CSV table of C-alpha atoms in Angstrom, one decimal:
chain,number,residue,atom,x,y,z
A,1,PRO,CA,-3.5,-7.8,14.2
A,2,ALA,CA,-2.0,-6.9,17.6
A,3,PRO,CA,-3.3,-5.1,20.6
A,4,ALA,CA,-2.2,-1.4,20.6
A,5,GLY,CA,-0.2,-2.0,17.5
A,6,ALA,CA,2.5,-4.2,19.2
A,7,VAL,CA,5.2,-5.4,16.9
A,8,CYS,CA,4.8,-9.1,16.1
A,9,GLY,CA,7.5,-11.8,16.6
A,10,ALA,CA,8.1,-12.2,12.8
A,11,CYS,CA,8.8,-8.4,12.4
A,12,LEU,CA,11.1,-8.5,15.4
A,13,ALA,CA,13.1,-11.4,13.9
A,14,HIS,CA,13.1,-10.0,10.4
A,15,PRO,CA,12.2,-6.3,10.4
A,16,PRO,CA,10.4,-5.1,7.2
A,17,PRO,CA,11.6,-2.0,5.4
A,18,TRP,CA,8.6,0.0,6.5
A,19,SER,CA,8.1,1.5,10.0
A,20,ARG,CA,4.4,0.5,10.5
A,21,THR,CA,1.4,-0.8,8.6
A,22,ILE,CA,-2.1,0.4,9.0
A,23,ALA,CA,-4.7,-2.0,7.6
A,24,ALA,CA,-8.3,-1.0,8.0
A,25,LEU,CA,-9.7,-4.5,7.4
A,26,VAL,CA,-8.9,-8.1,7.1
A,27,TYR,CA,-9.0,-9.3,3.5
A,28,ALA,CA,-12.1,-11.5,3.9
A,29,TYR,CA,-15.7,-11.4,2.9
A,30,PRO,CA,-17.2,-8.9,2.1
A,31,ALA,CA,-14.2,-6.5,1.9
A,32,ASP,CA,-12.4,-8.9,-0.5
A,33,ARG,CA,-15.3,-8.9,-2.9
A,34,LEU,CA,-15.7,-5.1,-2.8
A,35,LEU,CA,-11.9,-4.6,-3.5
A,36,GLN,CA,-12.0,-7.1,-6.3
A,37,GLN,CA,-14.9,-5.3,-7.9
A,38,LEU,CA,-13.0,-2.0,-7.6
A,39,LYS,CA,-9.7,-3.4,-9.0
A,40,TYR,CA,-10.9,-5.8,-11.7
A,41,GLY,CA,-14.5,-4.8,-12.2
A,42,GLY,CA,-13.8,-1.1,-12.8
A,43,ARG,CA,-16.3,-0.1,-10.1
A,44,LEU,CA,-14.6,3.2,-9.3
A,45,ALA,CA,-17.4,4.3,-7.0
A,46,LEU,CA,-16.0,1.7,-4.5
A,47,ALA,CA,-12.9,3.9,-4.2
A,48,ASP,CA,-15.0,6.3,-2.1
A,49,TRP,CA,-15.8,3.4,0.3
A,50,ALA,CA,-12.2,2.2,0.3
A,51,GLY,CA,-10.7,5.6,0.8
A,52,GLU,CA,-13.0,6.5,3.6
A,53,THR,CA,-12.5,3.1,5.3
A,54,LEU,CA,-8.7,3.6,5.2
A,55,ALA,CA,-8.9,7.3,6.2
A,56,ASN,CA,-10.9,6.3,9.3
A,57,ALA,CA,-8.2,3.8,10.3
A,58,VAL,CA,-5.5,6.3,9.6
A,59,ARG,CA,-7.1,8.9,11.8
A,60,VAL,CA,-7.3,6.5,14.7
A,61,SER,CA,-3.7,5.5,14.2
A,62,LEU,CA,-2.4,9.1,13.9
A,63,ALA,CA,-4.4,10.6,16.8
A,64,PRO,CA,-2.1,9.4,19.7
A,65,ARG,CA,1.1,10.1,17.7
A,66,PRO,CA,3.1,13.4,17.8
A,67,SER,CA,2.5,15.2,14.5
A,68,GLN,CA,6.3,15.2,13.8
A,69,GLU,CA,6.0,11.4,13.4
A,70,TRP,CA,3.2,11.6,10.9
A,71,PRO,CA,3.9,11.1,7.2
A,72,SER,CA,4.7,14.3,5.3
A,73,ARG,CA,3.2,13.0,2.1
A,74,ILE,CA,1.1,10.2,0.7
A,75,VAL,CA,2.3,8.1,-2.3
A,76,ALA,CA,0.1,5.6,-4.2
A,77,LEU,CA,1.8,2.3,-5.1
A,78,PRO,CA,2.2,2.7,-8.9
A,79,LEU,CA,1.1,0.1,-11.5
A,80,ALA,CA,3.1,-0.9,-14.5
A,81,ALA,CA,2.2,1.2,-17.5
A,82,SER,CA,0.6,-1.7,-19.4
A,83,ARG,CA,-1.5,-2.8,-16.5
A,84,GLN,CA,-2.7,0.8,-15.9
A,85,ARG,CA,-3.6,1.1,-19.7
A,86,GLU,CA,-5.5,-2.2,-19.5
A,87,ARG,CA,-7.5,-1.3,-16.4
A,88,GLY,CA,-7.8,2.4,-17.2
A,89,PHE,CA,-6.9,3.5,-13.7
A,90,ASN,CA,-4.7,2.6,-10.7
A,91,GLN,CA,-6.9,1.5,-7.8
A,92,ALA,CA,-4.2,2.5,-5.3
A,93,ARG,CA,-4.1,6.0,-6.6
A,94,GLU,CA,-7.9,6.3,-6.6
A,95,ILE,CA,-7.8,5.3,-2.9
A,96,ALA,CA,-4.8,7.5,-2.1
A,97,VAL,CA,-6.5,10.6,-3.6
A,98,ARG,CA,-9.4,10.1,-1.3
A,99,VAL,CA,-7.3,9.4,1.8
A,100,ALA,CA,-5.1,12.4,1.2
A,101,ARG,CA,-8.2,14.7,0.9
A,102,ALA,CA,-9.8,13.1,4.1
A,103,VAL,CA,-6.6,13.5,6.3
A,104,ALA,CA,-5.4,16.7,4.7
A,105,MET,CA,-2.0,15.4,3.6
A,106,PRO,CA,-0.3,16.1,0.2
A,107,LEU,CA,-0.3,13.4,-2.4
A,108,ALA,CA,3.0,13.0,-4.3
A,109,SER,CA,4.2,10.7,-7.1
A,110,PRO,CA,7.9,10.2,-6.7
A,111,LEU,CA,7.7,6.4,-7.1
A,112,VAL,CA,7.6,4.9,-10.6
A,113,ARG,CA,7.1,1.3,-11.6
A,114,ILE,CA,9.7,0.5,-14.3
A,115,ALA,CA,9.3,-3.2,-14.6
A,116,GLU,CA,6.4,-5.2,-16.2
A,117,THR,CA,6.1,-8.1,-13.8
A,118,THR,CA,3.8,-11.2,-13.6
A,119,PRO,CA,0.7,-10.4,-11.6
A,120,GLN,CA,1.4,-11.3,-8.0
A,121,THR,CA,-1.9,-13.1,-7.7
A,122,ALA,CA,-0.5,-15.7,-10.2
A,123,LEU,CA,2.5,-16.5,-8.0
A,124,ALA,CA,3.2,-18.6,-4.9
A,125,TRP,CA,3.9,-16.5,-1.8
A,126,GLY,CA,7.6,-17.4,-1.9
A,127,GLU,CA,8.0,-16.2,-5.6
A,128,ARG,CA,6.5,-12.8,-5.1
A,129,ALA,CA,9.6,-11.0,-3.7
A,130,ARG,CA,11.7,-12.2,-6.6
A,131,ASN,CA,9.1,-11.1,-9.1
A,132,VAL,CA,9.1,-7.4,-8.0
A,133,ARG,CA,12.8,-7.0,-7.3
A,134,GLY,CA,14.0,-3.8,-9.0
A,135,ALA,CA,10.5,-3.0,-10.2
A,136,PHE,CA,10.5,0.6,-8.8
A,137,VAL,CA,12.6,3.8,-9.1
A,138,VAL,CA,12.3,7.2,-7.4
A,139,ARG,CA,12.0,10.2,-9.7
A,140,GLY,CA,11.9,13.2,-7.3
A,141,ASP,CA,13.4,14.2,-4.0
A,142,VAL,CA,12.3,12.1,-1.0
A,143,ARG,CA,15.3,12.9,1.2
A,144,GLY,CA,14.2,13.3,4.7
A,145,ALA,CA,10.6,12.6,3.9
A,146,ARG,CA,8.2,10.5,6.0
A,147,ILE,CA,6.0,8.7,3.4
A,148,ALA,CA,2.7,6.8,3.6
A,149,LEU,CA,2.6,4.3,0.8
A,150,VAL,CA,-1.0,3.4,-0.1
A,151,ASP,CA,-2.3,0.3,-1.7
A,152,ASP,CA,-5.6,-1.6,-1.7
A,153,VAL,CA,-4.4,-5.0,-0.3
A,154,MET,CA,-1.3,-6.3,1.4
A,155,THR,CA,-0.9,-10.0,0.9
A,156,THR,CA,2.7,-11.1,1.4
A,157,GLY,CA,3.9,-7.5,1.5
A,158,ALA,CA,6.5,-8.2,-1.2
A,159,THR,CA,5.4,-5.4,-3.5
A,160,LEU,CA,5.1,-2.9,-0.7
A,161,ALA,CA,8.5,-4.0,0.7
A,162,GLU,CA,10.2,-3.5,-2.6
A,163,ALA,CA,8.6,0.0,-3.0
A,164,ALA,CA,9.5,0.9,0.6
A,165,ARG,CA,13.1,-0.2,0.2
A,166,THR,CA,13.3,1.9,-3.0
A,167,LEU,CA,12.0,4.9,-1.2
A,168,VAL,CA,14.4,4.4,1.8
A,169,ARG,CA,17.4,4.0,-0.5
A,170,ALA,CA,16.5,7.3,-2.1
A,171,GLY,CA,16.6,9.0,1.3
A,172,ALA,CA,13.1,8.7,2.9
A,173,VAL,CA,13.5,8.5,6.6
A,174,ALA,CA,10.4,6.4,7.2
A,175,VAL,CA,7.8,4.6,5.1
A,176,GLU,CA,4.5,3.5,6.5
A,177,CYS,CA,2.2,1.1,4.5
A,178,TRP,CA,-1.5,2.2,4.5
A,179,VAL,CA,-3.8,-0.5,3.0
A,180,VAL,CA,-7.5,-1.0,3.0
A,181,ALA,CA,-7.2,-4.7,3.7
A,182,ARG,CA,-4.5,-7.2,4.8
A,183,THR,CA,-4.4,-10.9,4.1
A,184,LEU,CA,-3.6,-12.9,7.2
A,185,ARG,CA,-1.5,-16.0,6.9
A,186,ASP,CA,-3.0,-19.2,8.1
A,187,ALA,CA,-2.0,-20.0,11.7
A,188,GLY,CA,-1.5,-23.6,10.7
């Protein structure tokens, strides 16, 4: 977290592939429990809470910005096909549908996850970027688009970074990450 959305030192030293991140909450109690119930407990009603929470943060972030700097479409971070079959839904898409409706922006699906990867939660922070390398492709035209990439939680940012890089390589001019909650690294 930074006052007025200032860029942190780590991002200045090693810029991420996205232009900004909007995180509504810190991934801590009780938000962490609610998001886990949505994602792993199948409590889809919590997508309403998550979507509205994120939409409120997005509205605050967009308000002072010129509309030409706003994303032109919202894209949910896709799940691997096997994980989506197992869960029966994609929590990022459920949240993105609600955010798109709340902020009156179109929802698009140009990003496809082509790799079945080990769940990121099972990996150490340093292994996560390698795990998702090459996991996404773009099927559709994103040239010149400003995209808001929606997910439930940003932990290391490795998955969102790979997805953002894939979108930028396909011609997107800017990718923002919009997440309900963000894990903060320990200061020590």
